[in-house]
Amino acid sequence: MERVSADRTALELLVHGVGGATPEKMLNDPRTVRITGDETAAVFRRADDVTADTGPGDDRGRDAPVPEAYVWSNLTSGNGTRALWLLLLPFMVVNLVHWMRPAARDRVRTVRLYGLLVRLAALSLTVLLVAAACEVALDLTAWQCAGTPACAERHSWLGFLSPVVSDDGWWSPPGRRLALAALVPTALTGLLWYLSHRTWRAYESQEPLDPTPEPETGPAHTALGRPGFWYGRRLVARLRAAHTAAGLLTVAAAVGTAAVRQDRRPGGSALLDGLGRLLEVSLAAGALATVWVVCRRGRSEHRLDRRLDAHLVHRLPLAALVLLALTLLYAGWNRPGWHSDGRLPGDATFGALALTQGALVIALAIVARALHPRCPQERCALGGLGGPAVALLACALGGVMSGGVSQRVSDWLDGTGTYLDGPPVLLTWQASAIPVLIAVLVVLCGVLGRRTLLLTRVEQEKVVREYGVAPGDPARTRRIARARAMATLTDRAPLLVAVTSTATLVLGAGAIVGAFGTGKTPVRAGEAAQPFVHGAAQTAQALGSWLIGLGFILFVTWGRRAYKDASARRTIGILWDVGTFWPRAAHPFAPPCYAERAVPDLTWRMATWTRATGGRLVISGHSQGSVLAAAAAWQLNPSDRSRVALLTYGSPIERLYGRWFPAHFGPAALAALHEDIACWRNLYRLTDPIGGPVRLAGDGCGPQVDREPLADPLAYGRTGDHPLPAAVLGHSDYQADPAFAQERALLLGRLRPEVPEVPVQRA
């Protein structure tokens, strides 16, 4: 047994940001060793520092801690298959809405109602996606194209489904065609279930450090410090069962509705009519049970819930699958004289989904406004309406993807002919609204560009004054000023979201009114009007159809490119770094939450190291890594937290998370963290488009958490220390600034220097 001076033992735990990093780059040493972890996420040290904090006499001194690097980039951008998660983008966006509510701790029922509305909106997106797959496979392919001789002859692979081409073969009756085509949306639903189950086991199954933490004595904490916040196994399993059942029931309804409609025509079979009515009642009961599960089951955070509702998780999807199988048998029964003509009743389905989503978004906005008066955050995005606005965009994104697939498949099957009736009218009206929305966004971008240009001129005067270089180099001054002005565009994100969501709401409402008010496509609705109106409608419909299809094709091609291109894969990984920080609390088919692995990793490492050595620890987080560092600090016990200091740089913790997620990163939550953590300092630059101040005054490390904005570039012109022109670093290379080492030394100096020596077991 040897004794190591706790005063002299210090550790700096580095956490990288978005885009990933290598341990060699983080530690500035080509020789690194993995201390703990696996291929997905691990802690590394320099080869020379493996035993630095357990040796007999670490000679680094107080201001030179042992550096460790926590590398978590493989959680989001490790291999090419994860690039296909782009197709789950609407699910990811609606899952974010759950965490975007205003802070109102004394209105529990209203908060629960907010979460309920988000879960219902998420459920509608699952139904929309499966309904779009049914539209493509059942309506356009099996019903319209296979039932039209000219289309079936043009696509020989559909010949066995055509009554004419196959000479009334076994698969040619409409019911059997629909039953066979139903395998496509059924397989899609099964794939979503499998991916959700597999990714949870791979990324989110790590348990927090201690399910029974020590009692807190400080002020009220954010929910991120609760024992069960980063362990949502029970909730994800329940929602996965409900959404899987909803997908299967949607397929059953799409197949069964056509058969029921045929059986209710004059001359239909009374037996089949009775079976159809029984089937409708069963489908309605299954839908009610699914909605009840989504409404009844919320998220538990106050305890580490290891239980699993096995009966619900297994039986609900199984019951839906059995009901689907019975529906396929019912639809496949031979009905003489049944021919496929027109469309399947998809207009009513997509119209009902659009109206339901609109009503849910409006209700969500009302609830958010009710919560906002209790929200003290002045910088709360859109006055508390950030969640509803993003929910509307998620629904619109789901509609664009669904409509894009339907439009492109319809055009591909139909070619240059007019064999098919095409997709539902509502999807055509939605496509016609896309060019108008793009025009609005172009105007908005022009306004923002002009404001940025004006701000650049103002910043030029500030740059000359701050560096004292009048008149200076005009090109150099303009470059620095432009970087500062461009960085402020991040603060304009609420305006962009507000304009986009408002335009989407107005255009979406217009599409619904146009589709159900006229019952015609925009082109046919404008035929009786003036030629200019008809021409504009025709242009909008054609352009919108191509744009909506092009958008979906770009999603697919981007994912395909990222599968082969490492640089593109890292770019897409950045999207997931930002979008999948939050647990899957609303949509179980969203991409997995990497923080449910990363936060327990960091918490375990900090707690075990401080307990084993009694030393001082600085957790140093850059960009998104600072958010992970703060979340891990919230999970520590008070006794462990007293030995830990927090150093953040380029941090979006207030600039982005505080504005868009005020209930969890608002001023009250950050103030509580500042009170609990031993010491906290934050570094930022005016040229950084992501990082910013945390805007907290305090007594932990000087007058406030934030240091004055770092100079960027470090020198305006050539100097003895900078013989070559210094680069404008923006969001990168904070450690290159001398202020970084100064602040780290300040933190270590304030971390309980009176801690006595503690025994350390030596092998």
CSV table of N, CA, C and O in Angstrom, one decimal, residues 51 449 595:
chain,number,residue,atom,x,y,z
A,51,THR,N,0.2,5.0,-16.0
A,51,THR,CA,0.2,4.9,-14.6
A,51,THR,C,0.6,6.2,-13.9
A,51,THR,O,1.1,6.2,-12.8
A,449,GLY,N,-29.5,37.5,-45.4
A,449,GLY,CA,-28.2,37.9,-46.0
A,449,GLY,C,-28.0,39.4,-46.0
A,449,GLY,O,-26.8,39.8,-45.8
A,595,ALA,N,-26.4,9.4,-26.0
A,595,ALA,CA,-26.1,9.9,-24.6
A,595,ALA,C,-26.5,8.8,-23.6
A,595,ALA,O,-25.9,8.9,-22.5
